[in-house]
Structures are given as structure tokens and as C-alpha cells.
């Protein structure tokens, strides 16, 4: 049978689209035009668009089956996919058909589009990177599946009460999810607890994993891949009918609730002990379901285990899915009866690991006790892997106890814990950092001893972002201008073509149009004066990212308005966006302080027309797509050596924002590519920051030596911006962990330079165009190409 051509093609004319919409409204939504709500229209539109992608999906799957290719499997606890409707309209070529058909049936396209809910199944950069990589894998026609967890509740919704962050549940599937295909027949069984007897592991608790998938279309190609998300379901027998009949309703569902809690909520990376075991359960649940699914798929066309690493590469997105290493060992040794050596060799040829951090406190470890109770067999396997690792270490570095201690999978003090990063490095064939500087620091610090043991294992793959979502969809006006400037839309599939914009930076009429697109985007954001510089800091709240440095700048500007208006500079709107982990007290104090500063600035007539601070609640992908096109200035001001890469920095530069930043993460590469003249660099570099941090750093000496810094901190300390502001000041004048005060003067002076350049709008626009022109490297298509060349070694299959 010809698997590729068995389908009746779906129509692409307006009449056919409208007809499909209407019949879906009747036959699949079960309603009529007369009685349909906007929600009915939305769900029906989603189905109509999804059908077009599903037809391509069927052809893709058929081509994959015929080819029996090498597969890339991406394992990630997080995916921040962003809203699906607009993207799927674009990728299915129905962007114009859909609103026309909706109108013809009497619906408001704007009202319908506003019902599209973003699946917030991630925290920040790591989850969004996963989504960008899937987009690029499909666009490059690579056979790939993303595996993740279908959390009932995504990242919390942020609200402000009295300026304080409060968290509300994100019940994103409350109305159902029209983009999802449930596949209940592909369920898997996952065990927990129990004991290891002579017959092997006997789990004490069984949970089912039920998958569903979302379509991941490529842009400008036929390929449609999938992301498969697992949901925990209680085994059917767990409902206690006897108790229910006796009126014990809570007790009757107790077992089921416990099982289904595994996929109940995304962890907002908080540092509390509570619920840690549940998080470990989530990780094992993801890994166990996904590996069995991968093996099931392998068996469609293969039978020999030695082919497994030939046909399969599994990328671990940070350490969250690292239990996949002992789990595959268990499946191969205990269930498939391979010998240990062969299994270990297959495992080490299959997995690769991406590290996304430099912060020691962000490297996951699990108490040996907890892991051993939850997964007794896996702990045995980890111990054996460790014994063999340490034998190799002793053989390579005789009498070097400190290496043995550093490389061990088990941390001994103050508590015995399993080091997941060490396990990930040991069980994989490649380990990569996410920007040049990050990868260098990994091999020179975090993983220095591993790099000495296995130098060829380490590599870099600099992050990237998809230009389809973050330029084309987010910024249609600028995209049209770019297309006109370059003479084609090819840049959307080959972003290096943006370099062709560079000569246009010298064309005054092109500059005027560029400026006018920025102004349009700013007006669309609705922040008042589009002539004011829009200065944005959008990212998760963390002290290392230094939102507190940005507040000090705002306070200094505000104080200049009071006492030295001549030094103020230019009209600015400062925009903050981002969430703090619910248990991260210091980050929440920074949020509250920003809101207090915003209120004080707003209440003072002296700021009118000159300074505004805005902090829209609940920053997410949807909001990012509105803010990024409007931004003039991009704040990338982390302490050097702390931000692994950053990806918001790339999105903003691509949209023509100029960066003020430290030499951290991918900022270094952005500056190299857009040119030092078009980048506002300030602050200590990573070696200088490290040496200041490890010496006798005295934040007070900066406070005493700098009048403006002192005035800003005094205002905070004196409670001008509330109790939270006092806490921020106390932390800065105490330890100042991230060297905020050391970088303050350099930052303020650079901001004054920013203001001076802004006054010359022609010069600013020139720099803006050169930022976009120089940022083509930061496409996630290039990132995927690098992964393919350095790690994955898979080839395209075109449907
Ligand atoms: C986790 C934790 C856990 C508890 C304590 C503090 C802390 C701090 C950071 C993290 C996040 C680690 C993983 C992560 O999200 N990394 C981000 O990955 C992005 C994609 O590669 C990258 O652009 C960001 O620079 C990096 O922070």
C-alpha cells in the first residue's frame, strides 16, 4: 500500500475552508451556527486547522516508517510551547482563510483568537529552548519526538496584591485542549517503591502513563513531528467502591488521587524540601514511560539491540531526565537479559546531556535514602556504575583522592546524595554547554575533573531561537519590511541571510521605515508615548540576573529628576516582566520593590512624560511576543559567569533592540556578531568577577565612594519604597552575592551613554538595523544543525 497518498487532500480555497469549518462545527463540535459560542468557534477552528497539519503528519509518519531512520528523542521535563493557534495558522497556510471564514459564519476573529490558551508547561529559558529546538527539528525534516509531562497545572499565574507576587493555579485545560491527540491505547506502566528480591524488582506501587501528543509542524516543509506528553492515571482497580458506598468519598479516591498527583503540577523550580519526592517521581515517570515508548517504536522496524544506538539518540535536557540512564540499564539487563557490559556500552552510545547552568546550587542531587526507597533497583545500578567509574578514575589518576571524591556519583557530606550531573556525564557520549563561555566554564570549573578524564566528551552548542515565532509571528510589520529589504522570505528558513540588511542601515528611507515599525509595535503595546525609549528587562526573577541593579538605576534616574534634572537623560519607559519561584523570598522582595518604585514614580508629577515604570503581571510567551517587538533596549545584566546563555537576549536583538549587557552567556557572542560599536558593554568580566568574589569583597566601600549609589541605597534603606525595599538594601549592603554594587557605576555611566545615543535617532536606528542584521546566527535552526553535526548525526527525511 502506498502509505503516503491514501488521504483525500483537504481544500485550500476560502470556500473549502469555510465548508470544513461549518461541517466541523456540526459534526465534531455538535452545535450549529445559530447557537455556537465564541468558544465553539475557537474549538472548531482549531480542529479545522489541526486537520490540515494532521494530513501532513500522516505523510510524515509514513515516510519515517518506510525509511527506518535514525531518530532524535528529546527528553525534557519542560516545554513552553506558546500559543498554538497563530502558529498553526501560519504553518498550515491558513492565516488569511481563517478570519475570513469566521467572519462569514458571523464570528469575531479577534474574540475567537483571544480564547487560545498557552500551555505553560515550563518555567523559563530551558522550557522555551525545548520548544524552539522542536520547531527547528521539524523545519529541518529531522525525525524527532519530544517527550514530556502533561501537567494538569502549568506554571502558576502571577498576580500582584499590594505589589506582592501571589500565585494562582494555571488550569490551562479547563476548557479542554483542541490541539491535543490523546492516545490512551499507548499507555505504559510505571512502578515505584517495593523491594529487590531474587526475582528482581517488585514495585510496591503501580501507576499508568497515558500519552497524548501535539503536532509540531515544520515551517516551509511538509514535515510534522510530535511532542508526546505523559499524564499519570491510577490503575483501574484503585477506585474503592466499598468505601464510596459507605459514604467515605475522600477515602474512596485516595489511591487514585495519589497516583494522578504525579502529573498534577509543574514545579516552579523552588528550593523547598516539601514535595521533593513527588518531583523525583515525576522525573522517573517521564523517563520510564518515554523509554518504553522509544523501545516500542524501535521495534516497529528493528529487532537487534546492537542497532539501538544506531537508530536512536536521546538528548537529556538538563539533569531532570537523568534517571533514563539507570532505567535503560534496568530494562536491558533485568528485562531483556543482556549482559551488563553490553548494556552499558549501548547506554553510553545512546544518551547525550545538555547542561544549562553554572550555579552549583542548581545542580540536582537526591538523597540516597529517598532514591533507594522510591527506586531500589535503580540505586543498585547507580552504585555499580559508580564502582566502575571510580575504578577508572583510580586507574587514570592513581593516588588522587580528591578526584575520586569530586567525580563520585555519590556526595558523602553533609548527607549522602546522588549527584545527577555526574551520573549524566558518566552515562552519555557527549555533554554540551549552551554558549561558548558557558561551555568553557563547564570544562574549567564545574566539570573540570571529568574533562580531564574524558576530554573529547565535552562540546558547545550555542542556543538559538525560532525566527518563525519570535520574528515572523510576533512582529509581522518588521518581518514584512525585512522581506522587502532582502527581496524574499528565505530568511525565515536561513536566518544568516539577515546579514543582507546591513547595507540598508545606511539608507535613510529604510531607517525611517524601520523606526516607524518600532513605533507601531510600541503603540500596539499601549504604553502611552511611543517616543519614549522602551527599556525592557524580561526574564525569571533571580538575584544572579540582577533585577536589583536595574531598580538602582531607576531610583537614580528618579532622584536625578528631583535634584539634577539636567542629568536625567531621555524619556524612558522601563518595563519589567517575570515570575519569582514561590519560595524564593529575596526575589519576591525585589518584585515588591519594583512595584513600589513604579508607584512612587507614577505619583510624582516630575516624572510625567519622562519616566515610567511598568510591570505587567504574568509574563509568559504570549506577553513576550507582544513586548519583544516594541523593545528599544534589552537588559542583559547578569553577574558575568552566572547566566549560562540567555535566549531572550537573542529574541530582542533579532527584533532590533540594542543590548546593554555584561560579558556573560551568549551576550559575548551577540556582541561579537553585531559589533562592539552596536552593543553597550559594562561591568566586570567573568574572571574579574570571580576573583573579586573569592577575595575580600566589601560592598560598603562602593556605597561610601559613590554619591548616587549612596542616595539610591539610602532611599531603599529608609523605607521610601517599603519594607521590601529595605530588605533589598540590606542584602546589597551585606553580602551582595552577585556584585551589584561593584558594577553599579559602570552600569550607570553606560546607561548615560545609551541616553546620549538615543538622542541621535538616526544613529540609534542604524545600530538597531545592524543588531538584526548581525543576529542571524541565533536561529535555533543553526543550533539544531550544530547538534546534528556534533552530537546527533541524524539525517533529514522528507515526506
Ligand atoms: C534552577 C535553580 C534551582 C534552584 C536554585 C536556583 C536555580 C537557579 C537556576 C535554575 C535553572 C537551571 C536550568 C535553566 O533553566 N537554565 C537556563 O537555560 C536556558 C536555556 O539553555 C539558558 O538560556 C539560561 O541562561 C539558563 O539559566
Short mmCIF file of C-alpha atoms in Angstrom, two decimals, residues 159 178 203 226 241 288 312 314 356 380 406 412 418 475 498 502 505 559 602 661 669 696 704 737 740 795:
data_model
loop_
_atom_site.label_atom_id
_atom_site.label_comp_id
_atom_site.label_asym_id
_atom_site.label_seq_id
_atom_site.Cartn_x
_atom_site.Cartn_y
_atom_site.Cartn_z
CA UNK A 159 -0.90 38.37 40.18
CA UNK A 178 -8.29 21.16 20.96
CA UNK A 203 7.38 -2.47 42.83
CA UNK A 226 5.09 15.39 17.52
CA UNK A 241 -16.33 1.17 45.56
CA UNK A 288 10.11 5.28 32.31
CA UNK A 312 18.43 6.25 18.45
CA UNK A 314 18.33 10.53 23.32
CA UNK A 356 22.02 24.60 31.38
CA UNK A 380 21.80 -0.63 42.99
CA UNK A 406 34.78 15.01 43.08
CA UNK A 412 29.08 11.94 51.15
CA UNK A 418 23.23 11.09 44.30
CA UNK A 475 6.48 41.14 14.64
CA UNK A 498 19.71 38.77 7.66
CA UNK A 502 23.50 45.66 6.87
CA UNK A 505 21.41 50.68 7.72
CA UNK A 559 16.42 61.05 42.11
CA UNK A 602 3.81 57.38 38.81
CA UNK A 661 24.89 43.84 28.97
CA UNK A 669 28.61 36.03 21.03
CA UNK A 696 37.60 40.25 50.36
CA UNK A 704 30.70 55.10 50.50
CA UNK A 737 26.34 37.91 46.48
CA UNK A 740 25.63 44.53 42.16
CA UNK A 795 19.71 12.98 8.53
#
